[in-house]
Amino acid sequence: MDADRSSIEIKVLLKNLDPTKNSIKHKDRLRRLNKFRNFVTARPPPEFYDDDYGLLLLGSESPAAMEDEDLANMTLYGMLRAAGCPSTDHKDSLKRSARPAISLLRYLCLEFDQNTASSKNLFLGELNGFGQALCALNVPQLRTLRLDIHIGKGDNES
């Protein structure tokens, strides 16, 4: 599949992850996450532009979104924020849609495109574009993922 379609799918996903919009409910976020997972697991796997990796992870906060006039006018809720979105009902908990978001993120960074010729690169320690983009983020950007809550703190001092 061509990279233009992938860019469109990313934008549609990110527009529908925003929990601040009252019109977007939990089931809508889940439906959109599942639809995107189905899109990326298709064979042959879709292609992505280099800017798409950061856009998917950071949404409106990505360099690609800030530099593009069309994207600058959109509110795009990145996968990191979606996976680390705090619950409005429970203290120190995440939204119910955070688990499927981090599951999709894990798939994209570690398993996406594994059955192609590039899968040998993962064996050699090379990451795909999503994994590389995640590793290139700075600490404040990574903190939006709220990994401490996903994996549990283990003690009260973490």
Short mmCIF file of C-alpha atoms in Angstrom, two decimals:
data_model
loop_
_atom_site.label_atom_id
_atom_site.label_comp_id
_atom_site.label_asym_id
_atom_site.label_seq_id
_atom_site.Cartn_x
_atom_site.Cartn_y
_atom_site.Cartn_z
CA MET A 1 0.00 0.00 0.00
CA ASP A 2 1.24 3.46 -0.73
CA ALA A 3 2.56 5.88 1.85
CA ASP A 4 -0.07 8.54 1.04
CA ARG A 5 -2.83 6.25 2.30
CA SER A 6 -0.79 5.51 5.42
CA SER A 7 -0.51 9.23 6.16
CA ILE A 8 -4.27 9.60 5.85
CA GLU A 9 -4.90 6.60 8.14
CA ILE A 10 -2.55 8.08 10.76
CA LYS A 11 -4.30 11.45 10.69
CA VAL A 12 -7.74 9.85 11.01
CA LEU A 13 -6.52 7.73 13.93
CA LEU A 14 -4.94 10.65 15.77
CA LYS A 15 -7.95 12.91 15.32
CA ASN A 16 -10.10 10.21 16.92
CA LEU A 17 -7.92 9.56 19.97
CA ASP A 18 -8.49 12.93 21.63
CA PRO A 19 -10.24 12.25 24.98
CA THR A 20 -11.05 15.94 25.46
CA LYS A 21 -13.62 15.81 22.67
CA ASN A 22 -16.98 14.87 24.16
CA SER A 23 -18.09 13.42 20.83
CA ILE A 24 -15.35 10.76 20.95
CA LYS A 25 -16.17 7.98 23.41
CA HIS A 26 -14.12 5.04 24.65
CA LYS A 27 -15.64 2.65 22.11
CA ASP A 28 -14.82 5.11 19.29
CA ARG A 29 -11.16 5.22 20.34
CA LEU A 30 -11.05 1.42 20.53
CA ARG A 31 -12.71 1.06 17.15
CA ARG A 32 -10.21 3.46 15.56
CA LEU A 33 -7.21 1.72 17.22
CA ASN A 34 -8.46 -1.66 15.95
CA LYS A 35 -9.02 -0.30 12.47
CA PHE A 36 -5.47 1.06 12.35
CA ARG A 37 -4.09 -2.25 13.68
CA ASN A 38 -5.94 -4.06 10.88
CA PHE A 39 -4.48 -1.58 8.40
CA VAL A 40 -0.87 -2.14 9.52
CA THR A 41 -1.19 -5.93 9.79
CA ALA A 42 -2.41 -6.29 6.19
CA ARG A 43 -0.22 -8.09 3.70
CA PRO A 44 1.72 -6.62 2.09
CA PRO A 45 2.40 -4.21 4.94
CA PRO A 46 1.79 -0.53 4.24
CA GLU A 47 4.61 1.88 3.53
CA PHE A 48 5.18 5.01 5.58
CA TYR A 49 6.93 8.31 4.99
CA ASP A 50 9.75 9.11 7.42
CA ASP A 51 7.69 11.97 8.91
CA ASP A 52 4.82 9.57 9.64
CA TYR A 53 6.72 7.80 12.42
CA GLY A 54 7.09 10.91 14.57
CA LEU A 55 3.61 12.10 13.65
CA LEU A 56 2.06 8.87 14.88
CA LEU A 57 3.99 8.95 18.13
CA LEU A 58 3.68 12.67 18.97
CA GLY A 59 0.70 13.94 16.98
CA SER A 60 0.51 17.75 16.90
CA GLU A 61 3.75 17.96 18.90
CA SER A 62 5.81 16.30 16.16
CA PRO A 63 8.15 18.39 13.99
CA ALA A 64 6.22 17.31 10.88
CA ALA A 65 2.94 18.65 12.31
CA MET A 66 4.49 21.91 13.44
CA GLU A 67 6.05 22.60 10.04
CA ASP A 68 3.02 21.66 7.91
CA GLU A 69 0.35 24.35 7.53
CA ASP A 70 -2.50 21.85 7.15
CA LEU A 71 -1.43 19.81 10.17
CA ALA A 72 -0.72 22.87 12.32
CA ASN A 73 -4.45 23.67 12.28
CA MET A 74 -5.42 20.16 13.45
CA THR A 75 -5.39 18.71 16.95
CA LEU A 76 -3.73 15.33 16.60
CA TYR A 77 -3.45 13.26 19.75
CA GLY A 78 -0.26 11.16 19.43
CA MET A 79 0.01 7.51 20.41
CA LEU A 80 2.28 8.32 23.36
CA ARG A 81 -0.31 10.65 24.85
CA ALA A 82 -3.10 8.19 24.09
CA ALA A 83 -1.20 5.37 25.81
CA GLY A 84 -0.45 7.57 28.82
CA CYS A 85 -3.75 9.41 29.16
CA PRO A 86 -4.78 9.65 32.82
CA SER A 87 -8.18 8.43 33.88
CA THR A 88 -10.67 11.06 34.88
CA ASP A 89 -12.41 8.64 37.27
CA HIS A 90 -9.51 6.92 39.05
CA LYS A 91 -6.46 8.54 40.62
CA ASP A 92 -3.09 7.19 39.42
CA SER A 93 -4.79 5.16 36.67
CA LEU A 94 -4.95 5.43 32.91
CA LYS A 95 -7.93 5.57 30.58
CA ARG A 96 -9.25 2.18 29.51
CA SER A 97 -8.10 2.88 25.95
CA ALA A 98 -4.46 3.23 27.12
CA ARG A 99 -3.91 -0.53 27.15
CA PRO A 100 -4.90 -1.09 23.49
CA ALA A 101 -2.91 2.03 22.56
CA ILE A 102 0.31 0.76 24.15
CA SER A 103 -0.34 -2.69 22.71
CA LEU A 104 -0.52 -1.19 19.21
CA LEU A 105 2.56 0.89 19.93
CA ARG A 106 4.46 -2.23 21.00
CA TYR A 107 3.39 -4.03 17.85
CA LEU A 108 4.46 -1.13 15.64
CA CYS A 109 7.87 -0.73 17.29
CA LEU A 110 8.79 -4.40 17.68
CA GLU A 111 6.78 -6.55 15.29
CA PHE A 112 5.63 -4.42 12.35
CA ASP A 113 6.96 -5.60 9.00
CA GLN A 114 8.61 -8.64 10.60
CA ASN A 115 7.74 -11.07 7.81
CA THR A 116 9.59 -9.19 5.09
CA ALA A 117 13.23 -9.04 4.10
CA SER A 118 13.87 -6.40 6.77
CA SER A 119 13.01 -8.88 9.53
CA LYS A 120 16.61 -10.05 9.48
CA ASN A 121 17.57 -6.53 10.59
CA LEU A 122 15.65 -6.98 13.87
CA PHE A 123 17.69 -10.10 14.49
CA LEU A 124 20.81 -8.02 13.93
CA GLY A 125 19.61 -5.44 16.45
CA GLU A 126 18.20 -2.93 13.99
CA LEU A 127 14.79 -1.41 14.63
CA ASN A 128 12.07 -0.57 12.14
CA GLY A 129 11.08 3.07 11.55
CA PHE A 130 8.64 3.15 14.46
CA GLY A 131 11.18 1.71 16.88
CA GLN A 132 13.85 4.14 15.69
CA ALA A 133 11.47 7.09 16.09
CA LEU A 134 10.57 5.99 19.63
CA CYS A 135 14.23 5.65 20.61
CA ALA A 136 14.99 9.10 19.19
CA LEU A 137 12.51 10.86 21.49
CA ASN A 138 13.70 12.92 24.44
CA VAL A 139 12.86 12.12 28.06
CA PRO A 140 9.96 14.61 28.46
CA GLN A 141 8.35 13.18 25.32
CA LEU A 142 8.77 9.63 26.61
CA ARG A 143 7.26 10.58 29.98
CA THR A 144 3.92 11.23 28.25
CA LEU A 145 3.71 7.46 27.81
CA ARG A 146 3.43 7.06 31.62
CA LEU A 147 5.38 3.81 31.62
CA ASP A 148 5.56 3.90 35.42
CA ILE A 149 1.81 3.23 35.54
CA HIS A 150 1.85 0.65 32.72
CA ILE A 151 4.51 -1.50 34.35
CA GLY A 152 3.76 -0.68 37.97
CA LYS A 153 6.06 1.23 40.26
CA GLY A 154 7.18 -1.70 42.37
CA ASP A 155 7.75 0.60 45.35
CA ASN A 156 6.62 4.00 46.50
CA GLU A 157 9.88 5.74 45.67
CA SER A 158 9.94 5.25 41.90
#
